[in-house]
Amino acid sequence: MNSDSCIFVAGHQGLVGSALIRRLRSDGHQNLVVRTRQELDLLDQAAVRAFFAENRVEYVFLAAAKVGGILANARYPADFLYENLVLGTNIIRSAAQSSVVKLLYLGSSCIYPKLASQPIREESLLTGALEPTNEAYALAKIAILKLCEQYFRQYGRRFISAMPTNLYGPNDNFSPEDSHVIPGMMRRFHEAKVTGAPEVIVWGSGRPMREFLHVDDLASALVLLMQEYDSPETINVGTGKDCTIAELAETMKGVVGYSGRVQFDPSKPDGAPRKLLDINRITALGWKPEYTLKTGLQHAYQWAVQNKAF
């Protein structure tokens, strides 16, 4: 992947896609192809096929997806399953029939079994039942990464997949209804600070353990994988460290500068008890994250305040 290579970043306005654009530009890549949803509907097979026919794309970062937190996944499982399946198959099929040299697909750590041994190795895939709260999304992700794998094995197409852990950072979704844990929690603590609320309610018991990766660290990993990794086997991307949701809440409280109480609501779902990825494969390639959880949250909060994300 040279500085003048034609690179398509699908989902460039999202959390991961925008981080990839920043990283690629900082690395000197100028021939970046992007399309808004209005310019290219990834659910439209004919439109996607025409896009690849008209543009001599050499490298694809498939970061587009329909995403959301526990509430959104519970409310719209059919939408999550259908849309992620369709956009994934549309892009991969068209890429395989065009001049694309290499494609990198972004999965999610939710593809692994709910009770997988910790830390979760890539070989754990399909060895147990999924977490019910995001089963539909996970099934779509599994199907598409397996499609990449089979194109690699059957046709020799360099279609690879990476499984990031829980992400956060600039351009995250801070919606009060369908955000993930960090942006949703950050919004609640910020609003409580601004309004002087005496307490912040956090969903669940606070005991589940989660691993969090700043999206800029993910972007550096993905560029490395596009350059260095050639295997049909999926590869994890994380920090190798996790914390309880209660510990996350205390760290968030300090970062935001909130002085009230933190109250947990055990009537709300916890999700999987723990999700920590084994990152030995990617660290063997020489990659490691730069942000700690605290410094990453500080960066993300500063961006959210400056950009009026709340």
PDB file of C-alpha atoms in Angstrom:
ATOM      1  CA  MET A   1       0.000   0.000   0.000  1.00  0.00           C
ATOM      2  CA  ASN A   2       1.915   3.017  -1.312  1.00  0.00           C
ATOM      3  CA  SER A   3       1.255   6.723  -0.800  1.00  0.00           C
ATOM      4  CA  ASP A   4      -0.512   6.910  -4.178  1.00  0.00           C
ATOM      5  CA  SER A   5      -2.515   3.669  -3.801  1.00  0.00           C
ATOM      6  CA  CYS A   6      -6.268   4.084  -4.273  1.00  0.00           C
ATOM      7  CA  ILE A   7      -7.858   3.335  -0.889  1.00  0.00           C
ATOM      8  CA  PHE A   8     -11.600   3.088  -0.195  1.00  0.00           C
ATOM      9  CA  VAL A   9     -12.645   3.618   3.422  1.00  0.00           C
ATOM     10  CA  ALA A  10     -16.230   2.382   3.751  1.00  0.00           C
ATOM     11  CA  GLY A  11     -17.930   4.134   6.672  1.00  0.00           C
ATOM     12  CA  HIS A  12     -15.512   7.089   6.714  1.00  0.00           C
ATOM     13  CA  GLN A  13     -17.806   9.291   8.811  1.00  0.00           C
ATOM     14  CA  GLY A  14     -18.109   6.801  11.662  1.00  0.00           C
ATOM     15  CA  LEU A  15     -15.952   6.203  14.707  1.00  0.00           C
ATOM     16  CA  VAL A  16     -13.503   3.789  13.052  1.00  0.00           C
ATOM     17  CA  GLY A  17     -13.662   5.162   9.523  1.00  0.00           C
ATOM     18  CA  SER A  18     -12.877   8.743  10.548  1.00  0.00           C
ATOM     19  CA  ALA A  19      -9.921   7.536  12.647  1.00  0.00           C
ATOM     20  CA  LEU A  20      -8.633   5.612   9.630  1.00  0.00           C
ATOM     21  CA  ILE A  21      -8.886   8.707   7.447  1.00  0.00           C
ATOM     22  CA  ARG A  22      -6.892  10.723   9.996  1.00  0.00           C
ATOM     23  CA  ARG A  23      -4.248   8.031  10.229  1.00  0.00           C
ATOM     24  CA  LEU A  24      -3.906   7.436   6.484  1.00  0.00           C
ATOM     25  CA  ARG A  25      -3.603  11.151   5.771  1.00  0.00           C
ATOM     26  CA  SER A  26      -0.992  11.567   8.491  1.00  0.00           C
ATOM     27  CA  ASP A  27       0.953   8.705   6.863  1.00  0.00           C
ATOM     28  CA  GLY A  28       0.935  10.541   3.524  1.00  0.00           C
ATOM     29  CA  HIS A  29      -1.864   8.702   1.713  1.00  0.00           C
ATOM     30  CA  GLN A  30      -3.680  11.159  -0.528  1.00  0.00           C
ATOM     31  CA  ASN A  31      -5.650   8.984  -2.933  1.00  0.00           C
ATOM     32  CA  LEU A  32      -8.497   8.208  -0.539  1.00  0.00           C
ATOM     33  CA  VAL A  33     -11.947   7.397  -1.904  1.00  0.00           C
ATOM     34  CA  VAL A  34     -14.949   8.049   0.352  1.00  0.00           C
ATOM     35  CA  ARG A  35     -18.695   8.184  -0.162  1.00  0.00           C
ATOM     36  CA  THR A  36     -21.468   9.392   2.118  1.00  0.00           C
ATOM     37  CA  ARG A  37     -24.583   7.288   2.575  1.00  0.00           C
ATOM     38  CA  GLN A  38     -26.417   9.683   0.248  1.00  0.00           C
ATOM     39  CA  GLU A  39     -23.748   9.234  -2.438  1.00  0.00           C
ATOM     40  CA  LEU A  40     -23.520   5.446  -2.154  1.00  0.00           C
ATOM     41  CA  ASP A  41     -26.099   3.210  -0.484  1.00  0.00           C
ATOM     42  CA  LEU A  42     -24.127   0.148   0.596  1.00  0.00           C
ATOM     43  CA  LEU A  43     -27.379  -1.819   0.860  1.00  0.00           C
ATOM     44  CA  ASP A  44     -27.926  -1.335  -2.894  1.00  0.00           C
ATOM     45  CA  GLN A  45     -26.107  -4.174  -4.652  1.00  0.00           C
ATOM     46  CA  ALA A  46     -26.241  -2.579  -8.100  1.00  0.00           C
ATOM     47  CA  ALA A  47     -24.935   0.744  -6.790  1.00  0.00           C
ATOM     48  CA  VAL A  48     -22.024  -0.939  -5.001  1.00  0.00           C
ATOM     49  CA  ARG A  49     -21.175  -2.971  -8.094  1.00  0.00           C
ATOM     50  CA  ALA A  50     -21.197   0.201 -10.218  1.00  0.00           C
ATOM     51  CA  PHE A  51     -18.986   2.029  -7.712  1.00  0.00           C
ATOM     52  CA  PHE A  52     -16.273  -0.618  -7.899  1.00  0.00           C
ATOM     53  CA  ALA A  53     -16.569  -0.757 -11.694  1.00  0.00           C
ATOM     54  CA  GLU A  54     -16.088   3.020 -11.977  1.00  0.00           C
ATOM     55  CA  ASN A  55     -13.281   3.424  -9.421  1.00  0.00           C
ATOM     56  CA  ARG A  56      -9.991   1.556  -9.613  1.00  0.00           C
ATOM     57  CA  VAL A  57      -9.912   0.823  -5.883  1.00  0.00           C
ATOM     58  CA  GLU A  58      -6.865  -1.150  -4.756  1.00  0.00           C
ATOM     59  CA  TYR A  59      -7.361  -1.369  -0.985  1.00  0.00           C
ATOM     60  CA  VAL A  60     -10.577  -1.479   1.052  1.00  0.00           C
ATOM     61  CA  PHE A  61     -11.068  -0.837   4.754  1.00  0.00           C
ATOM     62  CA  LEU A  62     -14.583  -2.122   5.442  1.00  0.00           C
ATOM     63  CA  ALA A  63     -15.488  -0.110   8.537  1.00  0.00           C
ATOM     64  CA  ALA A  64     -19.119   0.527   7.631  1.00  0.00           C
ATOM     65  CA  ALA A  65     -21.692  -1.149   9.876  1.00  0.00           C
ATOM     66  CA  LYS A  66     -24.961  -0.674  11.671  1.00  0.00           C
ATOM     67  CA  VAL A  67     -23.905  -0.470  15.320  1.00  0.00           C
ATOM     68  CA  GLY A  68     -25.434   0.294  18.709  1.00  0.00           C
ATOM     69  CA  GLY A  69     -25.456  -0.542  22.393  1.00  0.00           C
ATOM     70  CA  ILE A  70     -27.455  -3.095  24.378  1.00  0.00           C
ATOM     71  CA  LEU A  71     -30.737  -1.163  24.086  1.00  0.00           C
ATOM     72  CA  ALA A  72     -30.509  -0.681  20.317  1.00  0.00           C
ATOM     73  CA  ASN A  73     -29.517  -4.321  19.743  1.00  0.00           C
ATOM     74  CA  ALA A  74     -32.473  -5.498  21.823  1.00  0.00           C
ATOM     75  CA  ARG A  75     -34.962  -3.257  19.996  1.00  0.00           C
ATOM     76  CA  TYR A  76     -33.821  -3.765  16.394  1.00  0.00           C
ATOM     77  CA  PRO A  77     -32.219  -7.234  16.048  1.00  0.00           C
ATOM     78  CA  ALA A  78     -33.641  -7.884  12.572  1.00  0.00           C
ATOM     79  CA  ASP A  79     -32.259  -4.563  11.310  1.00  0.00           C
ATOM     80  CA  PHE A  80     -28.820  -5.270  12.771  1.00  0.00           C
ATOM     81  CA  LEU A  81     -28.708  -8.737  11.214  1.00  0.00           C
ATOM     82  CA  TYR A  82     -30.048  -7.759   7.795  1.00  0.00           C
ATOM     83  CA  GLU A  83     -28.156  -4.513   7.211  1.00  0.00           C
ATOM     84  CA  ASN A  84     -24.773  -5.840   8.322  1.00  0.00           C
ATOM     85  CA  LEU A  85     -25.167  -8.964   6.207  1.00  0.00           C
ATOM     86  CA  VAL A  86     -26.216  -7.074   3.102  1.00  0.00           C
ATOM     87  CA  LEU A  87     -23.630  -4.290   3.162  1.00  0.00           C
ATOM     88  CA  GLY A  88     -20.887  -6.794   3.907  1.00  0.00           C
ATOM     89  CA  THR A  89     -21.782  -9.193   1.107  1.00  0.00           C
ATOM     90  CA  ASN A  90     -22.304  -6.344  -1.360  1.00  0.00           C
ATOM     91  CA  ILE A  91     -18.850  -4.866  -0.795  1.00  0.00           C
ATOM     92  CA  ILE A  92     -16.943  -8.142  -0.598  1.00  0.00           C
ATOM     93  CA  ARG A  93     -18.571  -9.632  -3.706  1.00  0.00           C
ATOM     94  CA  SER A  94     -17.951  -6.486  -5.741  1.00  0.00           C
ATOM     95  CA  ALA A  95     -14.389  -6.178  -4.434  1.00  0.00           C
ATOM     96  CA  ALA A  96     -13.705  -9.768  -5.462  1.00  0.00           C
ATOM     97  CA  GLN A  97     -14.916  -9.036  -8.983  1.00  0.00           C
ATOM     98  CA  SER A  98     -12.815  -5.875  -9.369  1.00  0.00           C
ATOM     99  CA  SER A  99      -9.215  -4.686  -9.179  1.00  0.00           C
ATOM    100  CA  VAL A 100      -9.049  -4.726  -5.366  1.00  0.00           C
ATOM    101  CA  VAL A 101      -5.681  -6.019  -4.139  1.00  0.00           C
ATOM    102  CA  LYS A 102      -6.550  -6.368  -0.463  1.00  0.00           C
ATOM    103  CA  LEU A 103      -9.554  -5.877   1.816  1.00  0.00           C
ATOM    104  CA  LEU A 104      -9.700  -5.594   5.606  1.00  0.00           C
ATOM    105  CA  TYR A 105     -13.016  -6.298   7.329  1.00  0.00           C
ATOM    106  CA  LEU A 106     -13.812  -5.009  10.803  1.00  0.00           C
ATOM    107  CA  GLY A 107     -15.580  -7.456  13.068  1.00  0.00           C
ATOM    108  CA  SER A 108     -16.303  -7.115  16.773  1.00  0.00           C
ATOM    109  CA  SER A 109     -15.362  -8.923  19.965  1.00  0.00           C
ATOM    110  CA  CYS A 110     -19.058  -9.779  20.436  1.00  0.00           C
ATOM    111  CA  ILE A 111     -18.596 -12.554  17.853  1.00  0.00           C
ATOM    112  CA  TYR A 112     -17.025 -14.724  20.536  1.00  0.00           C
ATOM    113  CA  PRO A 113     -19.011 -17.053  22.826  1.00  0.00           C
ATOM    114  CA  LYS A 114     -20.516 -15.455  25.917  1.00  0.00           C
ATOM    115  CA  LEU A 115     -18.607 -17.787  28.223  1.00  0.00           C
ATOM    116  CA  ALA A 116     -15.370 -18.081  26.250  1.00  0.00           C
ATOM    117  CA  SER A 117     -12.183 -18.714  28.211  1.00  0.00           C
ATOM    118  CA  GLN A 118     -10.372 -15.498  29.084  1.00  0.00           C
ATOM    119  CA  PRO A 119      -8.423 -13.906  27.519  1.00  0.00           C
ATOM    120  CA  ILE A 120     -10.291 -14.815  24.340  1.00  0.00           C
ATOM    121  CA  ARG A 121      -8.157 -16.383  21.638  1.00  0.00           C
ATOM    122  CA  GLU A 122      -9.121 -16.212  17.976  1.00  0.00           C
ATOM    123  CA  GLU A 123      -9.670 -19.987  18.022  1.00  0.00           C
ATOM    124  CA  SER A 124     -12.626 -19.518  20.392  1.00  0.00           C
ATOM    125  CA  LEU A 125     -14.862 -18.448  17.520  1.00  0.00           C
ATOM    126  CA  LEU A 126     -17.920 -20.710  17.116  1.00  0.00           C
ATOM    127  CA  THR A 127     -17.102 -22.832  20.163  1.00  0.00           C
ATOM    128  CA  GLY A 128     -20.113 -21.783  22.250  1.00  0.00           C
ATOM    129  CA  ALA A 129     -23.351 -19.800  22.535  1.00  0.00           C
ATOM    130  CA  LEU A 130     -23.340 -16.068  21.866  1.00  0.00           C
ATOM    131  CA  GLU A 131     -24.428 -13.335  24.279  1.00  0.00           C
ATOM    132  CA  PRO A 132     -28.213 -13.070  23.617  1.00  0.00           C
ATOM    133  CA  THR A 133     -28.334  -9.259  23.852  1.00  0.00           C
ATOM    134  CA  ASN A 134     -26.279  -8.827  20.660  1.00  0.00           C
ATOM    135  CA  GLU A 135     -26.691 -12.189  18.970  1.00  0.00           C
ATOM    136  CA  ALA A 136     -28.143 -10.764  15.738  1.00  0.00           C
ATOM    137  CA  TYR A 137     -25.265  -8.328  15.250  1.00  0.00           C
ATOM    138  CA  ALA A 138     -22.702 -11.004  16.099  1.00  0.00           C
ATOM    139  CA  LEU A 139     -24.200 -13.500  13.641  1.00  0.00           C
ATOM    140  CA  ALA A 140     -23.910 -10.974  10.810  1.00  0.00           C
ATOM    141  CA  LYS A 141     -20.300 -10.204  11.723  1.00  0.00           C
ATOM    142  CA  ILE A 142     -19.400 -13.900  11.880  1.00  0.00           C
ATOM    143  CA  ALA A 143     -20.977 -14.575   8.488  1.00  0.00           C
ATOM    144  CA  ILE A 144     -19.058 -11.775   6.784  1.00  0.00           C
ATOM    145  CA  LEU A 145     -15.678 -12.602   8.320  1.00  0.00           C
ATOM    146  CA  LYS A 146     -16.222 -16.201   7.232  1.00  0.00           C
ATOM    147  CA  LEU A 147     -17.023 -14.929   3.740  1.00  0.00           C
ATOM    148  CA  CYS A 148     -13.669 -13.112   3.729  1.00  0.00           C
ATOM    149  CA  GLU A 149     -11.965 -16.278   4.905  1.00  0.00           C
ATOM    150  CA  GLN A 150     -13.526 -18.408   2.176  1.00  0.00           C
ATOM    151  CA  TYR A 151     -12.653 -15.913  -0.578  1.00  0.00           C
ATOM    152  CA  PHE A 152      -9.084 -16.105   0.717  1.00  0.00           C
ATOM    153  CA  ARG A 153      -9.044 -19.900   0.749  1.00  0.00           C
ATOM    154  CA  GLN A 154     -11.034 -20.589  -2.439  1.00  0.00           C
ATOM    155  CA  TYR A 155      -9.879 -17.761  -4.702  1.00  0.00           C
ATOM    156  CA  GLY A 156      -6.664 -16.570  -3.070  1.00  0.00           C
ATOM    157  CA  ARG A 157      -8.139 -13.114  -2.532  1.00  0.00           C
ATOM    158  CA  ARG A 158      -6.313 -11.209   0.200  1.00  0.00           C
ATOM    159  CA  PHE A 159      -9.420 -10.508   2.258  1.00  0.00           C
ATOM    160  CA  ILE A 160      -8.551 -10.381   5.954  1.00  0.00           C
ATOM    161  CA  SER A 161     -10.498  -9.586   9.116  1.00  0.00           C
ATOM    162  CA  ALA A 162      -9.671  -7.957  12.438  1.00  0.00           C
ATOM    163  CA  MET A 163     -11.634  -8.214  15.679  1.00  0.00           C
ATOM    164  CA  PRO A 164     -11.377  -5.051  17.786  1.00  0.00           C
ATOM    165  CA  THR A 165     -12.439  -4.871  21.391  1.00  0.00           C
ATOM    166  CA  ASN A 166     -14.813  -2.167  22.711  1.00  0.00           C
ATOM    167  CA  LEU A 167     -13.939   1.140  21.037  1.00  0.00           C
ATOM    168  CA  TYR A 168     -14.304   4.811  21.931  1.00  0.00           C
ATOM    169  CA  GLY A 169     -12.966   8.184  20.816  1.00  0.00           C
ATOM    170  CA  PRO A 170     -13.689  11.119  18.465  1.00  0.00           C
ATOM    171  CA  ASN A 171     -16.854  10.844  16.339  1.00  0.00           C
ATOM    172  CA  ASP A 172     -18.391   8.279  18.669  1.00  0.00           C
ATOM    173  CA  ASN A 173     -22.168   7.978  18.972  1.00  0.00           C
ATOM    174  CA  PHE A 174     -23.226   9.872  22.102  1.00  0.00           C
ATOM    175  CA  SER A 175     -26.951   9.263  21.666  1.00  0.00           C
ATOM    176  CA  PRO A 176     -28.747   8.682  24.990  1.00  0.00           C
ATOM    177  CA  GLU A 177     -30.643   5.715  23.514  1.00  0.00           C
ATOM    178  CA  ASP A 178     -28.327   3.681  21.274  1.00  0.00           C
ATOM    179  CA  SER A 179     -24.762   4.498  22.318  1.00  0.00           C
ATOM    180  CA  HIS A 180     -22.170   2.065  23.637  1.00  0.00           C
ATOM    181  CA  VAL A 181     -21.019   2.050  27.249  1.00  0.00           C
ATOM    182  CA  ILE A 182     -18.278   4.722  27.186  1.00  0.00           C
ATOM    183  CA  PRO A 183     -20.026   7.457  25.157  1.00  0.00           C
ATOM    184  CA  GLY A 184     -23.314   6.792  26.953  1.00  0.00           C
ATOM    185  CA  MET A 185     -21.668   6.957  30.369  1.00  0.00           C
ATOM    186  CA  MET A 186     -19.638  10.019  29.409  1.00  0.00           C
ATOM    187  CA  ARG A 187     -22.787  11.858  28.362  1.00  0.00           C
ATOM    188  CA  ARG A 188     -24.609  11.015  31.600  1.00  0.00           C
ATOM    189  CA  PHE A 189     -21.700  12.160  33.781  1.00  0.00           C
ATOM    190  CA  HIS A 190     -21.289  15.366  31.776  1.00  0.00           C
ATOM    191  CA  GLU A 191     -24.990  16.221  31.945  1.00  0.00           C
ATOM    192  CA  ALA A 192     -25.041  15.452  35.674  1.00  0.00           C
ATOM    193  CA  LYS A 193     -22.095  17.798  36.205  1.00  0.00           C
ATOM    194  CA  VAL A 194     -23.722  20.577  34.192  1.00  0.00           C
ATOM    195  CA  THR A 195     -27.112  20.252  35.920  1.00  0.00           C
ATOM    196  CA  GLY A 196     -25.735  19.548  39.395  1.00  0.00           C
ATOM    197  CA  ALA A 197     -27.543  16.199  39.651  1.00  0.00           C
ATOM    198  CA  PRO A 198     -26.759  14.391  42.929  1.00  0.00           C
ATOM    199  CA  GLU A 199     -26.203  10.986  41.316  1.00  0.00           C
ATOM    200  CA  VAL A 200     -25.588   9.177  38.050  1.00  0.00           C
ATOM    201  CA  ILE A 201     -27.341   5.886  37.329  1.00  0.00           C
ATOM    202  CA  VAL A 202     -25.209   3.241  35.595  1.00  0.00           C
ATOM    203  CA  TRP A 203     -26.875   0.203  34.034  1.00  0.00           C
ATOM    204  CA  GLY A 204     -26.216  -3.204  35.554  1.00  0.00           C
ATOM    205  CA  SER A 205     -24.394  -4.413  38.630  1.00  0.00           C
ATOM    206  CA  GLY A 206     -21.045  -2.809  37.813  1.00  0.00           C
ATOM    207  CA  ARG A 207     -19.303  -6.200  38.056  1.00  0.00           C
ATOM    208  CA  PRO A 208     -18.863  -7.162  34.368  1.00  0.00           C
ATOM    209  CA  MET A 209     -15.352  -6.653  33.057  1.00  0.00           C
ATOM    210  CA  ARG A 210     -14.609  -4.942  29.753  1.00  0.00           C
ATOM    211  CA  GLU A 211     -11.595  -4.008  27.671  1.00  0.00           C
ATOM    212  CA  PHE A 212     -11.548  -0.604  25.958  1.00  0.00           C
ATOM    213  CA  LEU A 213      -9.414   0.588  23.035  1.00  0.00           C
ATOM    214  CA  HIS A 214      -9.042   4.162  21.806  1.00  0.00           C
ATOM    215  CA  VAL A 215     -10.025   4.292  18.145  1.00  0.00           C
ATOM    216  CA  ASP A 216      -6.785   6.019  17.107  1.00  0.00           C
ATOM    217  CA  ASP A 217      -4.879   3.020  18.452  1.00  0.00           C
ATOM    218  CA  LEU A 218      -7.135   0.767  16.396  1.00  0.00           C
ATOM    219  CA  ALA A 219      -6.437   2.832  13.268  1.00  0.00           C
ATOM    220  CA  SER A 220      -2.683   2.360  13.686  1.00  0.00           C
ATOM    221  CA  ALA A 221      -3.247  -1.386  14.079  1.00  0.00           C
ATOM    222  CA  LEU A 222      -5.410  -1.617  10.975  1.00  0.00           C
ATOM    223  CA  VAL A 223      -2.894   0.188   8.778  1.00  0.00           C
ATOM    224  CA  LEU A 224      -0.202  -2.189  10.051  1.00  0.00           C
ATOM    225  CA  LEU A 225      -2.398  -5.205   9.297  1.00  0.00           C
ATOM    226  CA  MET A 226      -3.109  -3.979   5.793  1.00  0.00           C
ATOM    227  CA  GLN A 227       0.627  -3.693   5.223  1.00  0.00           C
ATOM    228  CA  GLU A 228       1.910  -6.757   7.058  1.00  0.00           C
ATOM    229  CA  TYR A 229      -0.799  -9.364   7.718  1.00  0.00           C
ATOM    230  CA  ASP A 230      -1.710 -11.969   5.096  1.00  0.00           C
ATOM    231  CA  SER A 231      -3.749 -14.789   6.569  1.00  0.00           C
ATOM    232  CA  PRO A 232      -7.371 -15.939   6.345  1.00  0.00           C
ATOM    233  CA  GLU A 233      -7.358 -16.311  10.136  1.00  0.00           C
ATOM    234  CA  THR A 234      -8.965 -13.429  11.989  1.00  0.00           C
ATOM    235  CA  ILE A 235      -6.795 -11.387  14.345  1.00  0.00           C
ATOM    236  CA  ASN A 236      -7.710  -9.669  17.625  1.00  0.00           C
ATOM    237  CA  VAL A 237      -6.966  -6.008  18.369  1.00  0.00           C
ATOM    238  CA  GLY A 238      -7.177  -4.816  21.967  1.00  0.00           C
ATOM    239  CA  THR A 239      -5.161  -3.566  24.913  1.00  0.00           C
ATOM    240  CA  GLY A 240      -4.748  -6.834  26.798  1.00  0.00           C
ATOM    241  CA  LYS A 241      -6.148  -5.123  29.919  1.00  0.00           C
ATOM    242  CA  ASP A 242      -9.670  -4.826  31.286  1.00  0.00           C
ATOM    243  CA  CYS A 243     -11.579  -3.287  34.178  1.00  0.00           C
ATOM    244  CA  THR A 244     -14.987  -3.604  35.824  1.00  0.00           C
ATOM    245  CA  ILE A 245     -17.785  -1.289  34.776  1.00  0.00           C
ATOM    246  CA  ALA A 246     -17.656   0.093  38.319  1.00  0.00           C
ATOM    247  CA  GLU A 247     -13.963   0.949  37.864  1.00  0.00           C
ATOM    248  CA  LEU A 248     -14.758   2.530  34.502  1.00  0.00           C
ATOM    249  CA  ALA A 249     -17.442   4.665  36.156  1.00  0.00           C
ATOM    250  CA  GLU A 250     -15.010   5.923  38.798  1.00  0.00           C
ATOM    251  CA  THR A 251     -12.412   6.765  36.151  1.00  0.00           C
ATOM    252  CA  MET A 252     -15.053   8.518  34.058  1.00  0.00           C
ATOM    253  CA  LYS A 253     -16.254  10.456  37.081  1.00  0.00           C
ATOM    254  CA  GLY A 254     -12.742  11.809  37.611  1.00  0.00           C
ATOM    255  CA  VAL A 255     -12.149  12.622  33.942  1.00  0.00           C
ATOM    256  CA  VAL A 256     -15.425  14.541  33.629  1.00  0.00           C
ATOM    257  CA  GLY A 257     -15.009  16.237  36.991  1.00  0.00           C
ATOM    258  CA  TYR A 258     -18.310  15.083  38.472  1.00  0.00           C
ATOM    259  CA  SER A 259     -18.596  15.220  42.266  1.00  0.00           C
ATOM    260  CA  GLY A 260     -21.875  13.364  42.886  1.00  0.00           C
ATOM    261  CA  ARG A 261     -22.683   9.712  43.623  1.00  0.00           C
ATOM    262  CA  VAL A 262     -22.556   6.720  41.278  1.00  0.00           C
ATOM    263  CA  GLN A 263     -25.550   4.398  41.587  1.00  0.00           C
ATOM    264  CA  PHE A 264     -25.883   1.057  39.799  1.00  0.00           C
ATOM    265  CA  ASP A 265     -29.177  -0.367  38.529  1.00  0.00           C
ATOM    266  CA  PRO A 266     -28.969  -4.195  38.725  1.00  0.00           C
ATOM    267  CA  SER A 267     -32.402  -4.520  37.100  1.00  0.00           C
ATOM    268  CA  LYS A 268     -30.754  -3.613  33.785  1.00  0.00           C
ATOM    269  CA  PRO A 269     -28.774  -6.229  31.788  1.00  0.00           C
ATOM    270  CA  ASP A 270     -25.068  -6.753  32.384  1.00  0.00           C
ATOM    271  CA  GLY A 271     -24.274  -8.533  29.120  1.00  0.00           C
ATOM    272  CA  ALA A 272     -21.363 -10.973  29.058  1.00  0.00           C
ATOM    273  CA  PRO A 273     -19.530 -11.296  32.397  1.00  0.00           C
ATOM    274  CA  ARG A 274     -16.124 -10.634  30.830  1.00  0.00           C
ATOM    275  CA  LYS A 275     -14.635  -9.903  27.409  1.00  0.00           C
ATOM    276  CA  LEU A 276     -10.845  -9.651  27.276  1.00  0.00           C
ATOM    277  CA  LEU A 277      -9.034 -10.401  24.032  1.00  0.00           C
ATOM    278  CA  ASP A 278      -5.809 -12.316  23.633  1.00  0.00           C
ATOM    279  CA  ILE A 279      -3.651  -9.953  21.544  1.00  0.00           C
ATOM    280  CA  ASN A 280      -0.513 -12.063  21.176  1.00  0.00           C
ATOM    281  CA  ARG A 281      -0.881 -12.337  17.396  1.00  0.00           C
ATOM    282  CA  ILE A 282      -0.887  -8.601  16.728  1.00  0.00           C
ATOM    283  CA  THR A 283       1.723  -7.701  19.338  1.00  0.00           C
ATOM    284  CA  ALA A 284       4.010 -10.227  17.628  1.00  0.00           C
ATOM    285  CA  LEU A 285       3.817  -7.924  14.587  1.00  0.00           C
ATOM    286  CA  GLY A 286       5.280  -5.093  16.671  1.00  0.00           C
ATOM    287  CA  TRP A 287       2.078  -3.197  17.494  1.00  0.00           C
ATOM    288  CA  LYS A 288       0.996  -1.903  20.893  1.00  0.00           C
ATOM    289  CA  PRO A 289      -1.573   0.708  21.983  1.00  0.00           C
ATOM    290  CA  GLU A 290      -0.410   4.168  23.029  1.00  0.00           C
ATOM    291  CA  TYR A 291      -3.368   5.327  25.141  1.00  0.00           C
ATOM    292  CA  THR A 292      -4.085   4.191  28.682  1.00  0.00           C
ATOM    293  CA  LEU A 293      -7.768   4.119  29.622  1.00  0.00           C
ATOM    294  CA  LYS A 294      -7.468   7.388  31.547  1.00  0.00           C
ATOM    295  CA  THR A 295      -5.539   9.298  28.873  1.00  0.00           C
ATOM    296  CA  GLY A 296      -7.854   7.927  26.186  1.00  0.00           C
ATOM    297  CA  LEU A 297     -10.955   9.035  28.088  1.00  0.00           C
ATOM    298  CA  GLN A 298      -9.436  12.472  28.637  1.00  0.00           C
ATOM    299  CA  HIS A 299      -8.800  12.816  24.907  1.00  0.00           C
ATOM    300  CA  ALA A 300     -12.296  11.598  24.015  1.00  0.00           C
ATOM    301  CA  TYR A 301     -13.983  13.884  26.561  1.00  0.00           C
ATOM    302  CA  GLN A 302     -12.031  16.924  25.383  1.00  0.00           C
ATOM    303  CA  TRP A 303     -13.092  16.186  21.802  1.00  0.00           C
ATOM    304  CA  ALA A 304     -16.752  15.690  22.812  1.00  0.00           C
ATOM    305  CA  VAL A 305     -16.898  18.996  24.721  1.00  0.00           C
ATOM    306  CA  GLN A 306     -15.131  20.963  21.982  1.00  0.00           C
ATOM    307  CA  ASN A 307     -17.400  19.506  19.303  1.00  0.00           C
ATOM    308  CA  LYS A 308     -20.607  19.828  21.373  1.00  0.00           C
ATOM    309  CA  ALA A 309     -21.297  16.108  21.089  1.00  0.00           C
ATOM    310  CA  PHE A 310     -23.669  16.144  24.056  1.00  0.00           C
TER     311      PHE A 310
END
